[in-house]
Amino acid sequence: MSIAAPTRSRVRLLTAAATVALAALSLTACNNGDGVRDEGASQQPSKSAPADGDSGKDTSAGSTTGDKTGTGTDTSTGSGNGTGAGATTKPKPQPASTGKNNPTAATSRVTCNGSTLKVTAQSVSRPVNHMLLTVTNTGSKRCDLYGYPAVRFGEAQSVPPVIDDSQPQAVVSLPPGQSAYAGVALSGGDDGGGSNGRTEKTLEVFFQGRNTNDGGPGAKAALPAKGVYIDDSLKVTYWQQSMSDALTW
């Protein structure tokens, strides 16, 4: 048997092993120690791809406007009058009334009394034995009539009572030239219900103030030449805004 063939085979195996070893050394020399091949100098990384739906380009101009035009200019005018003029027009404030030239202003109101009122008295057919007092504001200011008239027939020393049910809901207030009314029940009627009956020919009317019975000077009212008959049942109503209300009681 020849032994030369095995010897050549071993030589080939050894040669192949050496070649593999040299190749391994060559690869080791080209790696960076982490198993990554060193390709030479590093290059600039390429820009990453944009996310879905984003083109990668920033198109905003730096601000967002109210009309979303992307132009960066605020196109809103801020006008509150809807004209787009760019400025809000505020209503010009009205000057408060000082009452100097306004006769109905609160500061111009006074208490009604004989200095600013004309007073008249007239007999009426209905109700019977009644008389109607009318006062007219002859002044330049609105005046307020408080309570009821304090009437004085002849030389009477007392004031007749008021009919409580005739009290209005509010104080009667008279602008210049306007009138108010009060009814006067002169006597007890045809049945002679009253006592101390008499005929009087003079009448004076006094007025009440806001917080006191003294409302200022009174005023005289002319009576018929024959006078009027009164008795102790004499009563008056509160001042009323209308003639019909004054003659209800």
Short mmCIF file of N, CA, C and O in Angstrom, two decimals, residues 186-242:
data_model
loop_
_atom_site.label_atom_id
_atom_site.label_comp_id
_atom_site.label_asym_id
_atom_site.label_seq_id
_atom_site.Cartn_x
_atom_site.Cartn_y
_atom_site.Cartn_z
N LEU A 186 -120.69 118.09 51.49
CA LEU A 186 -121.00 119.28 52.27
C LEU A 186 -121.89 119.00 53.47
O LEU A 186 -121.72 119.60 54.55
N SER A 187 -122.85 118.10 53.26
CA SER A 187 -123.81 117.86 54.34
C SER A 187 -124.32 116.43 54.28
O SER A 187 -123.97 115.67 53.35
N GLY A 188 -125.16 116.09 55.26
CA GLY A 188 -125.66 114.73 55.36
C GLY A 188 -126.75 114.39 54.37
O GLY A 188 -127.25 113.27 54.38
N GLY A 189 -127.17 115.30 53.54
CA GLY A 189 -128.19 114.99 52.53
C GLY A 189 -129.56 115.47 52.92
O GLY A 189 -129.77 116.17 53.94
N ASP A 190 -130.52 115.07 52.14
CA ASP A 190 -131.89 115.54 52.33
C ASP A 190 -132.54 114.99 53.60
O ASP A 190 -133.54 115.53 54.08
N ASP A 191 -132.01 113.89 54.12
CA ASP A 191 -132.63 113.28 55.29
C ASP A 191 -132.24 113.98 56.58
O ASP A 191 -132.67 113.58 57.68
N GLY A 192 -131.42 115.04 56.46
CA GLY A 192 -131.05 115.78 57.66
C GLY A 192 -130.17 114.99 58.58
O GLY A 192 -130.23 115.16 59.80
N GLY A 193 -129.33 114.12 58.01
CA GLY A 193 -128.47 113.27 58.83
C GLY A 193 -127.42 114.04 59.59
O GLY A 193 -126.95 113.60 60.63
N GLY A 194 -127.02 115.23 59.10
CA GLY A 194 -126.00 116.01 59.78
C GLY A 194 -126.61 116.91 60.86
O GLY A 194 -127.83 117.04 60.99
N SER A 195 -125.75 117.50 61.65
CA SER A 195 -126.19 118.43 62.70
C SER A 195 -125.41 119.74 62.55
O SER A 195 -124.40 119.82 61.86
N ASN A 196 -125.91 120.75 63.23
CA ASN A 196 -125.27 122.06 63.23
C ASN A 196 -125.12 122.60 61.80
O ASN A 196 -124.07 123.08 61.41
N GLY A 197 -126.23 122.53 61.07
CA GLY A 197 -126.19 123.00 59.69
C GLY A 197 -126.11 124.52 59.60
O GLY A 197 -126.68 125.24 60.44
N ARG A 198 -125.46 125.03 58.57
CA ARG A 198 -125.28 126.47 58.42
C ARG A 198 -124.87 126.79 56.98
O ARG A 198 -124.41 125.90 56.24
N THR A 199 -124.97 128.03 56.63
CA THR A 199 -124.55 128.47 55.30
C THR A 199 -123.29 129.32 55.43
O THR A 199 -123.24 130.26 56.24
N GLU A 200 -122.29 128.97 54.64
CA GLU A 200 -121.02 129.69 54.66
C GLU A 200 -120.76 130.29 53.28
O GLU A 200 -121.11 129.72 52.25
N LYS A 201 -120.11 131.46 53.28
CA LYS A 201 -119.87 132.17 52.04
C LYS A 201 -118.39 132.35 51.68
O LYS A 201 -118.07 132.91 50.64
N THR A 202 -117.52 131.86 52.53
CA THR A 202 -116.08 131.95 52.23
C THR A 202 -115.42 130.58 52.40
O THR A 202 -115.85 129.76 53.23
N LEU A 203 -114.40 130.35 51.62
CA LEU A 203 -113.67 129.07 51.67
C LEU A 203 -112.18 129.33 51.45
O LEU A 203 -111.78 130.04 50.53
N GLU A 204 -111.39 128.73 52.32
CA GLU A 204 -109.93 128.77 52.17
C GLU A 204 -109.41 127.33 52.20
O GLU A 204 -109.88 126.52 53.02
N VAL A 205 -108.48 127.03 51.31
CA VAL A 205 -107.93 125.67 51.19
C VAL A 205 -106.45 125.70 51.57
O VAL A 205 -105.68 126.52 51.04
N PHE A 206 -106.05 124.77 52.44
CA PHE A 206 -104.66 124.63 52.86
C PHE A 206 -104.11 123.28 52.38
O PHE A 206 -104.88 122.34 52.13
N PHE A 207 -102.81 123.21 52.30
CA PHE A 207 -102.17 122.04 51.68
C PHE A 207 -101.20 121.37 52.65
O PHE A 207 -100.69 122.00 53.59
N GLN A 208 -100.97 120.11 52.41
CA GLN A 208 -100.06 119.32 53.24
C GLN A 208 -98.69 119.18 52.56
O GLN A 208 -98.60 119.16 51.33
N GLY A 209 -97.65 119.08 53.40
CA GLY A 209 -96.31 118.85 52.89
C GLY A 209 -95.98 117.36 52.89
O GLY A 209 -96.79 116.52 53.26
N ARG A 210 -94.74 117.04 52.49
CA ARG A 210 -94.32 115.64 52.43
C ARG A 210 -94.30 115.00 53.82
O ARG A 210 -94.77 113.88 54.01
N ASN A 211 -93.74 115.69 54.80
CA ASN A 211 -93.60 115.12 56.13
C ASN A 211 -94.31 115.92 57.21
O ASN A 211 -94.19 115.61 58.39
N THR A 212 -95.04 116.90 56.82
CA THR A 212 -95.73 117.73 57.80
C THR A 212 -97.03 118.26 57.22
O THR A 212 -97.21 118.30 56.01
N ASN A 213 -97.93 118.66 58.11
CA ASN A 213 -99.19 119.22 57.64
C ASN A 213 -99.03 120.62 57.04
O ASN A 213 -99.91 121.11 56.35
N ASP A 214 -97.90 121.25 57.34
CA ASP A 214 -97.67 122.59 56.83
C ASP A 214 -97.06 122.50 55.44
O ASP A 214 -95.86 122.28 55.27
N GLY A 215 -97.88 122.65 54.40
CA GLY A 215 -97.39 122.56 53.03
C GLY A 215 -97.18 123.91 52.39
O GLY A 215 -97.02 124.00 51.17
N GLY A 216 -97.17 124.97 53.18
CA GLY A 216 -96.99 126.29 52.61
C GLY A 216 -98.28 127.09 52.65
O GLY A 216 -99.27 126.70 53.30
N PRO A 217 -98.31 128.21 51.97
CA PRO A 217 -99.49 129.09 52.03
C PRO A 217 -100.72 128.45 51.41
O PRO A 217 -100.63 127.62 50.50
N GLY A 218 -101.87 128.82 51.93
CA GLY A 218 -103.13 128.35 51.39
C GLY A 218 -103.62 129.26 50.28
O GLY A 218 -102.91 130.18 49.83
N ALA A 219 -104.84 128.97 49.80
CA ALA A 219 -105.43 129.77 48.73
C ALA A 219 -106.92 129.88 48.97
O ALA A 219 -107.56 128.94 49.45
N LYS A 220 -107.49 131.02 48.61
CA LYS A 220 -108.92 131.21 48.74
C LYS A 220 -109.62 130.79 47.46
O LYS A 220 -109.10 130.94 46.37
N ALA A 221 -110.83 130.24 47.64
CA ALA A 221 -111.66 129.85 46.49
C ALA A 221 -113.01 130.54 46.62
O ALA A 221 -113.63 130.55 47.70
N ALA A 222 -113.46 131.12 45.52
CA ALA A 222 -114.74 131.84 45.54
C ALA A 222 -115.90 130.86 45.61
O ALA A 222 -115.89 129.80 44.96
N LEU A 223 -116.91 131.20 46.41
CA LEU A 223 -118.15 130.41 46.51
C LEU A 223 -119.29 131.18 45.85
O LEU A 223 -119.19 132.39 45.61
N PRO A 224 -120.39 130.49 45.53
CA PRO A 224 -121.55 131.20 44.98
C PRO A 224 -121.99 132.33 45.91
O PRO A 224 -121.79 132.28 47.13
N ALA A 225 -122.57 133.32 45.31
CA ALA A 225 -122.98 134.50 46.10
C ALA A 225 -123.90 134.13 47.26
O ALA A 225 -123.84 134.74 48.35
N LYS A 226 -124.77 133.15 47.06
CA LYS A 226 -125.68 132.75 48.12
C LYS A 226 -125.02 131.87 49.16
O LYS A 226 -125.65 131.55 50.20
N GLY A 227 -123.76 131.44 48.90
CA GLY A 227 -123.05 130.58 49.83
C GLY A 227 -123.39 129.10 49.65
O GLY A 227 -124.14 128.72 48.74
N VAL A 228 -122.85 128.26 50.51
CA VAL A 228 -123.12 126.82 50.46
C VAL A 228 -123.54 126.35 51.85
O VAL A 228 -123.10 126.89 52.88
N TYR A 229 -124.40 125.35 51.84
CA TYR A 229 -124.91 124.80 53.10
C TYR A 229 -124.02 123.64 53.53
O TYR A 229 -123.75 122.71 52.75
N ILE A 230 -123.57 123.66 54.77
CA ILE A 230 -122.75 122.58 55.31
C ILE A 230 -123.28 122.19 56.69
O ILE A 230 -124.05 122.95 57.32
N ASP A 231 -122.90 121.00 57.17
CA ASP A 231 -123.19 120.60 58.54
C ASP A 231 -122.00 119.80 59.06
O ASP A 231 -120.95 119.71 58.41
N ASP A 232 -122.18 119.17 60.21
CA ASP A 232 -121.05 118.50 60.85
C ASP A 232 -120.63 117.19 60.17
O ASP A 232 -119.64 116.58 60.57
N SER A 233 -121.38 116.77 59.17
CA SER A 233 -120.98 115.57 58.42
C SER A 233 -120.03 115.91 57.26
O SER A 233 -119.73 115.06 56.42
N LEU A 234 -119.54 117.12 57.23
CA LEU A 234 -118.63 117.59 56.20
C LEU A 234 -117.39 116.69 56.11
O LEU A 234 -116.74 116.41 57.13
N LYS A 235 -117.08 116.22 54.90
CA LYS A 235 -115.89 115.38 54.66
C LYS A 235 -115.28 115.74 53.31
O LYS A 235 -115.94 116.30 52.43
N VAL A 236 -114.00 115.34 53.13
CA VAL A 236 -113.31 115.58 51.86
C VAL A 236 -112.64 114.28 51.39
O VAL A 236 -112.46 113.33 52.17
N THR A 237 -112.30 114.25 50.12
CA THR A 237 -111.53 113.12 49.58
C THR A 237 -110.05 113.50 49.50
O THR A 237 -109.69 114.68 49.62
N TYR A 238 -109.22 112.50 49.29
CA TYR A 238 -107.83 112.77 48.96
C TYR A 238 -107.77 113.44 47.58
O TYR A 238 -108.72 113.36 46.79
N TRP A 239 -106.66 114.10 47.31
CA TRP A 239 -106.46 114.64 45.97
C TRP A 239 -106.44 113.52 44.95
O TRP A 239 -105.83 112.47 45.18
N GLN A 240 -107.12 113.75 43.83
CA GLN A 240 -107.24 112.73 42.78
C GLN A 240 -106.73 113.28 41.44
O GLN A 240 -106.78 114.48 41.18
N GLN A 241 -106.30 112.35 40.60
CA GLN A 241 -105.81 112.74 39.28
C GLN A 241 -106.95 113.05 38.31
O GLN A 241 -106.78 113.80 37.36
N SER A 242 -108.14 112.47 38.56
CA SER A 242 -109.25 112.69 37.64
C SER A 242 -110.48 113.21 38.39
O SER A 242 -110.67 112.94 39.59
#
